mmCIF file of C-alpha atoms and ligand atoms in Angstrom:
data_model
loop_
_atom_site.group_PDB
_atom_site.id
_atom_site.type_symbol
_atom_site.label_atom_id
_atom_site.label_comp_id
_atom_site.label_asym_id
_atom_site.label_seq_id
_atom_site.Cartn_x
_atom_site.Cartn_y
_atom_site.Cartn_z
ATOM 1 C CA MET X 1 107.377 120.850 119.120
ATOM 2 C CA GLN X 2 110.960 120.451 119.605
ATOM 3 C CA THR X 3 112.041 116.031 119.132
ATOM 4 C CA VAL X 4 114.971 114.459 119.747
ATOM 5 C CA LEU X 5 117.071 111.882 118.923
ATOM 6 C CA GLN X 6 120.299 111.758 120.862
ATOM 7 C CA GLY X 7 123.345 108.734 121.069
ATOM 8 C CA ALA X 8 123.123 107.609 117.990
ATOM 9 C CA THR X 9 124.991 106.630 115.267
ATOM 10 C CA ILE X 10 124.843 109.095 112.441
ATOM 11 C CA PHE X 11 125.008 109.003 108.957
ATOM 12 C CA ASP X 12 123.915 111.894 107.651
ATOM 13 C CA GLY X 13 123.831 111.139 104.140
ATOM 14 C CA THR X 14 126.468 112.730 102.600
ATOM 15 C CA ASP X 15 130.219 110.996 101.502
ATOM 16 C CA ASN X 16 131.941 110.495 104.998
ATOM 17 C CA GLY X 17 128.743 111.635 107.111
ATOM 18 C CA PHE X 18 129.635 109.542 110.113
ATOM 19 C CA HIS X 19 128.961 111.199 113.696
ATOM 20 C CA THR X 20 129.109 108.549 116.983
ATOM 21 C CA ASP X 21 127.470 109.457 119.667
ATOM 22 C CA ALA X 22 126.064 112.197 117.794
ATOM 23 C CA VAL X 23 122.137 114.527 119.242
ATOM 24 C CA MET X 24 119.844 115.062 116.653
ATOM 25 C CA VAL X 25 117.054 118.094 117.467
ATOM 26 C CA PHE X 26 114.194 118.351 114.830
ATOM 27 C CA GLN X 27 112.105 121.983 115.674
ATOM 28 C CA ASP X 28 108.286 120.509 114.471
ATOM 29 C CA ASP X 29 109.342 119.089 110.742
ATOM 30 C CA LYS X 30 112.498 120.093 111.005
ATOM 31 C CA ILE X 31 116.453 119.426 111.515
ATOM 32 C CA VAL X 32 117.604 122.253 113.702
ATOM 33 C CA TYR X 33 120.417 120.321 114.868
ATOM 34 C CA ILE X 34 122.570 117.603 114.073
ATOM 35 C CA GLY X 35 126.577 116.902 115.275
ATOM 36 C CA SER X 36 128.164 116.328 119.082
ATOM 37 C CA GLN X 37 126.500 116.456 122.421
ATOM 38 C CA ASP X 38 128.505 118.552 124.407
ATOM 39 C CA GLU X 39 128.598 121.298 120.954
ATOM 40 C CA CYS X 40 124.819 121.259 120.050
ATOM 41 C CA ASP X 41 123.535 125.446 121.301
ATOM 42 C CA ILE X 42 119.679 123.850 121.304
ATOM 43 C CA GLU X 43 117.767 125.079 123.894
ATOM 44 C CA ILE X 44 116.276 121.570 124.309
ATOM 45 C CA ASN X 45 112.010 122.811 126.154
ATOM 46 C CA ASP X 46 110.885 120.746 128.873
ATOM 47 C CA ASP X 47 108.749 119.880 126.775
ATOM 48 C CA ALA X 48 110.468 118.458 123.936
ATOM 49 C CA LEU X 49 110.117 114.828 123.612
ATOM 50 C CA VAL X 50 113.326 112.972 123.656
ATOM 51 C CA TYR X 51 114.238 109.393 122.861
ATOM 52 C CA ASP X 52 117.636 107.436 123.671
ATOM 53 C CA VAL X 53 118.586 105.798 121.092
ATOM 54 C CA SER X 54 122.025 104.537 122.326
ATOM 55 C CA GLY X 55 123.692 102.336 120.384
ATOM 56 C CA GLN X 56 121.199 102.816 117.577
ATOM 57 C CA PHE X 57 121.457 104.248 113.855
ATOM 58 C CA ILE X 58 120.352 107.063 111.737
ATOM 59 C CA ILE X 59 120.142 106.907 108.387
ATOM 60 C CA PRO X 60 118.252 109.261 105.980
ATOM 61 C CA GLY X 61 114.602 108.530 105.233
ATOM 62 C CA LEU X 62 115.284 106.509 101.997
ATOM 63 C CA ILE X 63 113.550 106.369 99.010
ATOM 64 C CA ASP X 64 112.381 104.766 96.500
ATOM 65 C CA THR X 65 112.105 106.654 92.523
ATOM 66 C CA HIS X 66 110.199 103.942 90.873
ATOM 67 C CA VAL X 67 107.080 102.542 91.929
ATOM 68 C CA HIS X 68 103.548 101.187 91.234
ATOM 69 C CA LEU X 69 101.345 102.235 94.313
ATOM 70 C CA ASP X 70 97.850 100.648 93.041
ATOM 71 C CA LEU X 71 100.093 97.343 91.149
ATOM 72 C CA HIS X 72 100.861 94.473 94.473
ATOM 73 C CA GLY X 73 103.575 92.562 92.867
ATOM 74 C CA VAL X 74 100.771 90.131 91.446
ATOM 75 C CA PRO X 75 102.326 87.152 88.775
ATOM 76 C CA ASP X 76 100.431 88.791 86.330
ATOM 77 C CA THR X 77 99.897 91.499 86.570
ATOM 78 C CA TYR X 78 96.833 91.185 83.897
ATOM 79 C CA GLN X 79 94.244 89.778 86.655
ATOM 80 C CA GLU X 80 94.452 93.346 88.445
ATOM 81 C CA ASN X 81 92.410 94.738 85.680
ATOM 82 C CA LEU X 82 89.140 92.767 87.032
ATOM 83 C CA LEU X 83 89.531 94.220 90.034
ATOM 84 C CA ASP X 84 87.869 97.809 90.299
ATOM 85 C CA ASP X 85 89.684 101.451 91.519
ATOM 86 C CA LYS X 86 87.673 101.956 94.428
ATOM 87 C CA TYR X 87 89.083 98.776 95.693
ATOM 88 C CA ARG X 88 93.034 99.094 95.040
ATOM 89 C CA ALA X 89 92.340 102.595 95.793
ATOM 90 C CA ILE X 90 92.472 100.763 99.701
ATOM 91 C CA ARG X 91 94.769 98.063 98.988
ATOM 92 C CA ALA X 92 97.377 101.160 97.825
ATOM 93 C CA ALA X 93 97.131 103.302 100.729
ATOM 94 C CA VAL X 94 97.844 99.464 102.625
ATOM 95 C CA ASP X 95 100.602 99.354 100.121
ATOM 96 C CA MET X 96 101.970 102.488 101.036
ATOM 97 C CA GLU X 97 101.794 102.032 105.311
ATOM 98 C CA LYS X 98 103.633 99.033 104.401
ATOM 99 C CA THR X 99 106.767 101.265 102.208
ATOM 100 C CA ALA X 100 106.777 103.586 105.369
ATOM 101 C CA LYS X 101 107.283 100.559 107.632
ATOM 102 C CA ALA X 102 110.380 100.067 105.645
ATOM 103 C CA GLY X 103 111.507 103.176 106.004
ATOM 104 C CA PHE X 104 110.520 104.814 102.948
ATOM 105 C CA THR X 105 109.635 108.332 103.943
ATOM 106 C CA THR X 106 109.531 109.592 99.490
ATOM 107 C CA VAL X 107 108.517 107.143 96.742
ATOM 108 C CA ARG X 108 107.997 108.160 93.038
ATOM 109 C CA ASN X 109 104.933 107.104 91.218
ATOM 110 C CA VAL X 110 105.661 106.268 87.459
ATOM 111 C CA GLY X 111 102.397 105.869 86.596
ATOM 112 C CA SER X 112 98.857 104.341 88.629
ATOM 113 C CA VAL X 113 95.433 103.432 86.394
ATOM 114 C CA ASN X 114 93.170 106.349 86.649
ATOM 115 C CA PHE X 115 95.001 108.286 89.729
ATOM 116 C CA ILE X 116 94.977 106.798 92.301
ATOM 117 C CA ASP X 117 98.060 107.553 92.626
ATOM 118 C CA ILE X 118 96.572 111.012 93.469
ATOM 119 C CA ALA X 119 94.065 109.800 95.674
ATOM 120 C CA VAL X 120 96.286 107.597 97.928
ATOM 121 C CA LYS X 121 98.953 111.380 98.082
ATOM 122 C CA LYS X 122 95.617 113.234 99.441
ATOM 123 C CA ALA X 123 95.012 111.152 102.025
ATOM 124 C CA VAL X 124 98.720 110.233 104.222
ATOM 125 C CA GLU X 125 99.207 114.063 103.722
ATOM 126 C CA GLU X 126 95.739 114.197 105.486
ATOM 127 C CA GLY X 127 97.186 112.212 107.583
ATOM 128 C CA LEU X 128 94.467 109.113 107.176
ATOM 129 C CA ILE X 129 97.822 106.734 106.832
ATOM 130 C CA GLY X 130 100.637 106.378 107.728
ATOM 131 C CA GLY X 131 102.515 106.492 104.805
ATOM 132 C CA PRO X 132 105.689 108.051 102.944
ATOM 133 C CA ARG X 133 105.635 111.261 100.636
ATOM 134 C CA ILE X 134 104.231 110.805 97.632
ATOM 135 C CA LEU X 135 105.273 111.994 94.300
ATOM 136 C CA THR X 136 102.986 111.519 91.321
ATOM 137 C CA SER X 137 103.108 111.252 87.376
ATOM 138 C CA GLY X 138 98.936 109.780 86.352
ATOM 139 C CA LYS X 139 99.553 107.927 83.980
ATOM 140 C CA ILE X 140 101.514 107.231 81.405
ATOM 141 C CA ILE X 141 101.984 109.153 78.423
ATOM 142 C CA CYS X 142 102.051 106.245 75.528
ATOM 143 C CA MET X 143 102.078 106.310 71.911
ATOM 144 C CA GLN X 144 99.519 103.742 70.538
ATOM 145 C CA SER X 145 100.936 100.395 71.193
ATOM 146 C CA SER X 146 98.732 97.106 71.112
ATOM 147 C CA GLY X 147 99.773 95.781 75.324
ATOM 148 C CA SER X 148 98.245 99.391 76.118
ATOM 149 C CA GLU X 149 95.080 96.667 77.372
ATOM 150 C CA TYR X 150 96.809 95.149 79.437
ATOM 151 C CA PHE X 151 96.101 97.631 82.360
ATOM 152 C CA SER X 152 93.365 99.082 81.408
ATOM 153 C CA GLY X 153 93.658 102.093 82.917
ATOM 154 C CA LEU X 154 97.076 103.400 83.618
ATOM 155 C CA TYR X 155 98.221 104.848 80.184
ATOM 156 C CA ARG X 156 97.099 108.048 78.834
ATOM 157 C CA GLU X 157 97.533 107.165 74.648
ATOM 158 C CA ALA X 158 98.849 109.977 72.919
ATOM 159 C CA ASP X 159 100.380 110.249 68.519
ATOM 160 C CA GLY X 160 101.618 113.048 67.054
ATOM 161 C CA ILE X 161 102.853 116.010 69.082
ATOM 162 C CA ASP X 162 99.385 118.123 69.589
ATOM 163 C CA GLU X 163 97.733 115.416 70.850
ATOM 164 C CA ASN X 164 101.099 114.481 73.443
ATOM 165 C CA ARG X 165 100.920 118.173 74.921
ATOM 166 C CA LYS X 166 97.008 118.373 75.291
ATOM 167 C CA ALA X 167 97.330 113.794 77.186
ATOM 168 C CA ALA X 168 100.310 116.614 79.449
ATOM 169 C CA ARG X 169 98.203 119.347 79.968
ATOM 170 C CA GLU X 170 95.504 116.518 81.128
ATOM 171 C CA GLN X 171 97.897 114.831 83.599
ATOM 172 C CA LEU X 172 99.044 118.249 84.715
ATOM 173 C CA LYS X 173 95.653 119.131 85.525
ATOM 174 C CA GLU X 174 95.726 116.905 88.124
ATOM 175 C CA GLY X 175 97.845 118.280 89.707
ATOM 176 C CA VAL X 176 100.717 115.825 89.275
ATOM 177 C CA ASP X 177 103.979 116.291 90.423
ATOM 178 C CA PHE X 178 106.221 115.323 87.444
ATOM 179 C CA LEU X 179 105.535 113.966 84.558
ATOM 180 C CA LYS X 180 106.236 109.781 82.883
ATOM 181 C CA VAL X 181 105.871 108.640 79.291
ATOM 182 C CA MET X 182 106.526 105.555 77.157
ATOM 183 C CA ALA X 183 110.194 106.388 75.040
ATOM 184 C CA THR X 184 110.624 101.980 74.272
ATOM 185 C CA GLY X 185 108.165 99.267 74.742
ATOM 186 C CA ALA X 186 107.978 97.198 77.525
ATOM 187 C CA ILE X 187 108.516 94.001 78.718
ATOM 188 C CA MET X 188 104.987 93.829 80.979
ATOM 189 C CA ASN X 189 102.581 94.201 78.009
ATOM 190 C CA PRO X 190 102.384 91.348 76.004
ATOM 191 C CA GLY X 191 102.896 93.158 72.145
ATOM 192 C CA GLY X 192 106.267 95.940 73.684
ATOM 193 C CA VAL X 193 108.935 94.823 72.727
ATOM 194 C CA PRO X 194 111.874 96.614 75.071
ATOM 195 C CA GLY X 195 114.060 97.636 72.017
ATOM 196 C CA ALA X 196 111.736 99.044 69.458
ATOM 197 C CA PRO X 197 111.741 103.299 70.425
ATOM 198 C CA GLN X 198 108.390 104.371 71.270
ATOM 199 C CA LEU X 199 107.383 107.805 71.207
ATOM 200 C CA ASN X 200 109.747 110.273 68.344
ATOM 201 C CA VAL X 201 111.580 112.968 70.040
ATOM 202 C CA GLU X 202 109.039 115.710 68.690
ATOM 203 C CA GLU X 203 106.152 114.414 71.080
ATOM 204 C CA ILE X 204 108.383 113.838 73.703
ATOM 205 C CA ARG X 205 109.600 117.172 73.572
ATOM 206 C CA ALA X 206 106.048 117.798 73.346
ATOM 207 C CA VAL X 207 105.437 116.811 76.646
ATOM 208 C CA VAL X 208 109.319 118.003 78.216
ATOM 209 C CA ASP X 209 108.385 121.618 77.293
ATOM 210 C CA GLU X 210 104.729 121.649 79.079
ATOM 211 C CA GLY X 211 105.609 120.362 82.450
ATOM 212 C CA LEU X 212 108.590 122.737 82.346
ATOM 213 C CA LYS X 213 106.073 125.780 81.593
ATOM 214 C CA LEU X 214 104.893 124.843 85.408
ATOM 215 C CA GLY X 215 108.669 123.576 87.103
ATOM 216 C CA ILE X 216 107.927 119.975 86.128
ATOM 217 C CA TYR X 217 110.438 118.140 84.910
ATOM 218 C CA THR X 218 109.259 114.673 82.866
ATOM 219 C CA ALA X 219 111.144 111.238 83.286
ATOM 220 C CA ALA X 220 111.579 108.507 80.388
ATOM 221 C CA HIS X 221 110.932 104.452 80.595
ATOM 222 C CA ALA X 222 113.030 103.288 77.855
ATOM 223 C CA HIS X 223 115.559 99.951 77.973
ATOM 224 C CA GLY X 224 116.744 100.357 74.445
ATOM 225 C CA ALA X 225 119.531 102.853 73.480
ATOM 226 C CA GLU X 226 117.818 105.407 70.548
ATOM 227 C CA GLY X 227 114.703 105.656 72.452
ATOM 228 C CA ILE X 228 117.510 107.192 75.019
ATOM 229 C CA LYS X 229 119.128 108.882 73.413
ATOM 230 C CA ASN X 230 114.943 110.409 71.790
ATOM 231 C CA ALA X 231 114.492 110.616 75.694
ATOM 232 C CA ILE X 232 117.909 112.985 76.785
ATOM 233 C CA ASN X 233 117.495 114.541 73.388
ATOM 234 C CA ALA X 234 113.615 116.089 73.945
ATOM 235 C CA GLY X 235 114.984 117.132 77.527
ATOM 236 C CA VAL X 236 113.524 114.770 79.933
ATOM 237 C CA ARG X 237 115.794 113.755 83.372
ATOM 238 C CA THR X 238 115.446 110.662 84.821
ATOM 239 C CA ILE X 239 115.353 107.774 81.794
ATOM 240 C CA GLU X 240 113.808 104.694 84.285
ATOM 241 C CA HIS X 241 115.642 100.898 83.533
ATOM 242 C CA GLY X 242 118.010 101.786 80.738
ATOM 243 C CA THR X 243 118.670 98.470 79.981
ATOM 244 C CA LEU X 244 120.088 98.172 76.638
ATOM 245 C CA ALA X 245 122.233 101.208 77.272
ATOM 246 C CA ASP X 246 125.498 100.877 74.596
ATOM 247 C CA ASP X 247 129.020 103.178 75.556
ATOM 248 C CA GLU X 248 127.575 106.282 73.539
ATOM 249 C CA THR X 249 124.533 106.540 75.350
ATOM 250 C CA LEU X 250 125.537 106.833 78.725
ATOM 251 C CA TRP X 251 127.466 109.328 77.733
ATOM 252 C CA MET X 252 124.684 111.140 76.402
ATOM 253 C CA MET X 253 122.921 110.660 80.186
ATOM 254 C CA LYS X 254 126.440 111.911 81.538
ATOM 255 C CA ASN X 255 127.008 114.239 79.665
ATOM 256 C CA ASN X 256 123.760 116.337 80.231
ATOM 257 C CA ASP X 257 123.355 115.299 83.286
ATOM 258 C CA VAL X 258 120.064 112.546 82.692
ATOM 259 C CA TYR X 259 119.552 110.078 86.001
ATOM 260 C CA LEU X 260 119.535 106.450 85.412
ATOM 261 C CA VAL X 261 116.503 104.930 87.448
ATOM 262 C CA SER X 262 118.126 101.138 87.549
ATOM 263 C CA THR X 263 115.169 98.603 88.810
ATOM 264 C CA LEU X 264 116.467 96.418 88.969
ATOM 265 C CA SER X 265 114.335 94.231 91.540
ATOM 266 C CA SER X 266 111.662 93.997 88.887
ATOM 267 C CA ASN X 267 113.361 91.584 87.235
ATOM 268 C CA TYR X 268 115.531 89.657 89.607
ATOM 269 C CA PHE X 269 111.620 88.019 91.255
ATOM 270 C CA MET X 270 110.174 87.653 88.164
ATOM 271 C CA VAL X 271 113.210 85.507 87.031
ATOM 272 C CA ARG X 272 113.577 83.363 90.512
ATOM 273 C CA LYS X 273 113.041 79.390 90.285
ATOM 274 C CA GLU X 274 110.435 79.880 92.330
ATOM 275 C CA ASN X 275 108.066 81.953 90.822
ATOM 276 C CA GLU X 276 108.618 80.818 87.342
ATOM 277 C CA GLU X 277 105.158 78.769 86.909
ATOM 278 C CA ALA X 278 103.042 81.904 87.841
ATOM 279 C CA ILE X 279 103.915 84.616 85.260
ATOM 280 C CA PRO X 280 103.102 84.862 81.928
ATOM 281 C CA GLU X 281 105.642 83.544 79.364
ATOM 282 C CA PHE X 282 105.344 85.965 76.968
ATOM 283 C CA MET X 283 106.993 88.133 79.833
ATOM 284 C CA ARG X 284 109.565 85.889 81.667
ATOM 285 C CA GLU X 285 111.541 85.699 78.486
ATOM 286 C CA LYS X 286 111.638 89.486 78.372
ATOM 287 C CA ALA X 287 112.095 89.309 81.988
ATOM 288 C CA GLU X 288 115.177 86.318 81.522
ATOM 289 C CA GLU X 289 116.989 88.535 78.537
ATOM 290 C CA VAL X 290 117.085 91.322 80.340
ATOM 291 C CA SER X 291 118.081 90.680 84.050
ATOM 292 C CA GLN X 292 121.570 90.635 83.811
ATOM 293 C CA MET X 293 122.325 92.955 81.630
ATOM 294 C CA ARG X 294 120.465 95.438 83.269
ATOM 295 C CA LYS X 295 123.736 94.767 85.971
ATOM 296 C CA ASN X 296 126.245 95.004 83.115
ATOM 297 C CA VAL X 297 124.539 98.320 82.060
ATOM 298 C CA ILE X 298 124.980 100.007 85.700
ATOM 299 C CA ARG X 299 127.807 98.975 85.836
ATOM 300 C CA LYS X 300 128.865 100.764 83.199
ATOM 301 C CA ALA X 301 127.214 103.910 83.890
ATOM 302 C CA LEU X 302 129.121 104.221 87.149
ATOM 303 C CA ASP X 303 132.341 103.140 85.812
ATOM 304 C CA ILE X 304 131.144 106.519 83.003
ATOM 305 C CA GLY X 305 130.146 108.332 86.558
ATOM 306 C CA VAL X 306 126.013 108.395 85.460
ATOM 307 C CA LYS X 307 124.647 108.898 88.299
ATOM 308 C CA VAL X 308 122.999 106.329 89.253
ATOM 309 C CA ILE X 309 119.589 105.754 91.447
ATOM 310 C CA MET X 310 117.320 103.626 93.388
ATOM 311 C CA GLY X 311 114.214 102.684 92.308
ATOM 312 C CA THR X 312 112.841 99.281 92.460
ATOM 313 C CA ASP X 313 109.211 99.331 90.486
ATOM 314 C CA ALA X 314 107.572 97.877 93.530
ATOM 315 C CA GLY X 315 103.994 96.644 92.483
ATOM 316 C CA THR X 316 105.152 94.276 89.199
ATOM 317 C CA PRO X 317 105.671 90.493 90.045
ATOM 318 C CA TYR X 318 106.544 89.280 93.095
ATOM 319 C CA ASN X 319 107.645 92.373 93.587
ATOM 320 C CA TYR X 320 106.049 93.486 96.687
ATOM 321 C CA HIS X 321 106.006 96.923 98.218
ATOM 322 C CA GLY X 322 107.034 96.712 102.031
ATOM 323 C CA ASN X 323 110.122 94.914 100.652
ATOM 324 C CA ASN X 324 111.510 97.918 98.590
ATOM 325 C CA SER X 325 115.712 97.528 100.483
ATOM 326 C CA MET X 326 116.251 94.618 98.457
ATOM 327 C CA GLU X 327 117.370 96.641 95.256
ATOM 328 C CA LEU X 328 120.015 99.414 97.574
ATOM 329 C CA VAL X 329 120.669 95.246 99.328
ATOM 330 C CA ARG X 330 121.388 94.058 96.129
ATOM 331 C CA TYR X 331 123.628 97.344 94.693
ATOM 332 C CA VAL X 332 125.873 95.755 97.989
ATOM 333 C CA ARG X 333 125.156 92.093 96.740
ATOM 334 C CA GLU X 334 126.325 92.896 92.885
ATOM 335 C CA ASN X 335 129.471 94.443 93.771
ATOM 336 C CA LEU X 336 128.238 97.106 92.408
ATOM 337 C CA MET X 337 128.393 100.121 94.769
ATOM 338 C CA THR X 338 129.925 99.880 98.997
ATOM 339 C CA THR X 339 126.998 100.348 101.521
ATOM 340 C CA GLU X 340 127.445 104.176 102.097
ATOM 341 C CA GLN X 341 127.176 104.211 97.729
ATOM 342 C CA ALA X 342 123.923 102.063 97.790
ATOM 343 C CA ILE X 343 122.734 104.496 100.803
ATOM 344 C CA ILE X 344 123.712 107.299 98.696
ATOM 345 C CA ALA X 345 121.452 107.048 96.093
ATOM 346 C CA SER X 346 118.963 106.326 97.957
ATOM 347 C CA THR X 347 118.680 109.075 99.386
ATOM 348 C CA LYS X 348 120.861 112.045 98.702
ATOM 349 C CA THR X 349 120.776 110.667 94.926
ATOM 350 C CA ALA X 350 117.990 110.397 94.700
ATOM 351 C CA ALA X 351 116.123 113.026 96.150
ATOM 352 C CA GLU X 352 118.478 115.949 93.410
ATOM 353 C CA ALA X 353 117.281 113.759 91.083
ATOM 354 C CA ILE X 354 113.745 113.592 91.966
ATOM 355 C CA GLY X 355 114.228 117.120 92.377
ATOM 356 C CA ILE X 356 113.731 117.698 95.777
ATOM 357 C CA GLY X 357 117.351 117.507 96.678
ATOM 358 C CA ASP X 358 116.637 121.025 99.149
ATOM 359 C CA ILE X 359 113.682 119.726 100.965
ATOM 360 C CA THR X 360 115.476 115.470 102.183
ATOM 361 C CA GLY X 361 117.533 113.621 101.257
ATOM 362 C CA THR X 362 120.229 114.227 104.063
ATOM 363 C CA LEU X 363 119.844 115.126 107.228
ATOM 364 C CA GLU X 364 121.430 118.527 107.502
ATOM 365 C CA ALA X 365 119.863 121.918 108.964
ATOM 366 C CA GLY X 366 116.968 123.364 107.230
ATOM 367 C CA LYS X 367 115.954 120.289 105.837
ATOM 368 C CA SER X 368 112.732 117.800 106.909
ATOM 369 C CA ALA X 369 113.035 115.745 109.698
ATOM 370 C CA ASP X 370 112.849 112.213 107.865
ATOM 371 C CA CYS X 371 115.156 109.459 109.069
ATOM 372 C CA VAL X 372 114.884 106.267 109.815
ATOM 373 C CA VAL X 373 116.210 104.921 113.480
ATOM 374 C CA LEU X 374 118.114 100.638 113.110
ATOM 375 C CA LYS X 375 118.945 98.625 115.609
ATOM 376 C CA LYS X 376 121.442 97.128 114.012
ATOM 377 C CA ASP X 377 124.558 99.126 111.854
ATOM 378 C CA PRO X 378 123.916 98.569 108.392
ATOM 379 C CA MET X 379 127.317 99.407 107.481
ATOM 380 C CA ASP X 380 128.560 96.311 108.675
ATOM 381 C CA ASP X 381 125.313 94.082 107.133
ATOM 382 C CA VAL X 382 122.958 95.738 104.748
ATOM 383 C CA THR X 383 121.130 93.181 104.803
ATOM 384 C CA CYS X 384 119.606 94.130 108.186
ATOM 385 C CA LEU X 385 117.524 97.015 106.451
ATOM 386 C CA LEU X 386 115.721 94.069 105.013
ATOM 387 C CA ASP X 387 113.896 93.235 108.581
ATOM 388 C CA THR X 388 111.006 95.819 109.865
ATOM 389 C CA ASN X 389 111.993 94.327 113.239
ATOM 390 C CA ASN X 390 115.494 95.923 113.291
ATOM 391 C CA ILE X 391 113.840 99.207 112.174
ATOM 392 C CA SER X 392 113.167 100.919 115.363
ATOM 393 C CA MET X 393 111.928 104.340 114.857
ATOM 394 C CA THR X 394 110.963 106.162 111.245
ATOM 395 C CA PHE X 395 109.693 109.513 111.591
ATOM 396 C CA LYS X 396 109.395 111.976 108.510
ATOM 397 C CA GLU X 397 108.433 115.833 108.525
ATOM 398 C CA GLY X 398 109.435 115.276 112.317
ATOM 399 C CA LYS X 399 106.200 112.926 113.264
ATOM 400 C CA LEU X 400 106.607 109.806 114.259
ATOM 401 C CA LEU X 401 105.430 106.955 111.951
ATOM 402 C CA LYS X 402 102.234 105.091 113.395
ATOM 403 C CA CYS X 403 100.938 102.174 111.145
ATOM 404 C CA LEU X 404 97.009 101.809 110.444
ATOM 405 C CA CYS X 405 97.406 98.448 109.303
ATOM 406 C CA GLU X 406 98.240 96.658 112.516
ATOM 407 C CA TRP X 407 96.547 96.300 115.972
ATOM 408 C CA GLU X 408 99.376 96.708 118.777
HETATM 409 ZN ZN1 ZN E 501 107.588 100.954 85.619
#
């Protein structure tokens, strides 16, 4: 099946990659042409689906590299433990439809209760629901520590090299796309000390090595500098949060080609005045502390040349699925990036970081037909990405997204 989008201005996700009055042609799930109408050398079949999108704007399908699909943005995440997995899986499916509807054609799920991520991914791939491409990590591998019980079924506690190796193998057996470890404490666990290192280098390396046997990389949750260094020395590919990274750590990230996942949104919503009441005090205090730090770290990381990629931590308190573009908007509002850079961090660089840069992230011939058609130009006003009414169409793998979650 051929699909043709004609007449739009396209930002293809590369530096200065603008095409005006352009045409883009999909053959099944792949882009086969992008460029000017006159130079198009592809023969358009009579039965091609042709969309006139004159005056509209097309960007690559957006990518959120840090979500928790089975968390739902409730103020006190401990309450989630009272719900059963079956209900959470159905809710996650709806949340993934919302995410796709917001223009996100890929998400990386960095930790899920009892492998709900793998079930939801299967439902998307079989076409039961209209979600994004989902990369899964199963359970988060962590050391024995206070607070894991705050998220029943999310963590796989492991102490020592052998147990970490085994924990990694368990996740790989379930068919995960990448592995996730806790290199430091967390904000959302009552006993978590964000700055304190957790798994040591040898333990993390055992996980990394098991993954690499199958070509699978490891992501590390890490706030404090020492834990980040442990994770880098052990060979992880992405650092989630990076809140307390000092200059030395950031240089280490740059020199080892390790990506930093920003997750500004998780604190942003927690510390908003109107949300204060419902957030547990231990969580709020820690969130407030790190909110400003995280912005500063991202600014410094960008100055040094660390590759910062878009990740929201969607599912954490008030950080709702479908509102993912807020992270990207904040890059621009906080003067961390231009709109063009913010979109690249949420498409091209994000795809490279999570290992699918040869499949998606830019609009180029040969890549997956993942794109968002917008009524307004995000380069003029990036906040238009927050308005789903502004999104006229989302394509993933050449297919137009249709949601089940609404009556048409
Ligand atoms: Zn997270």
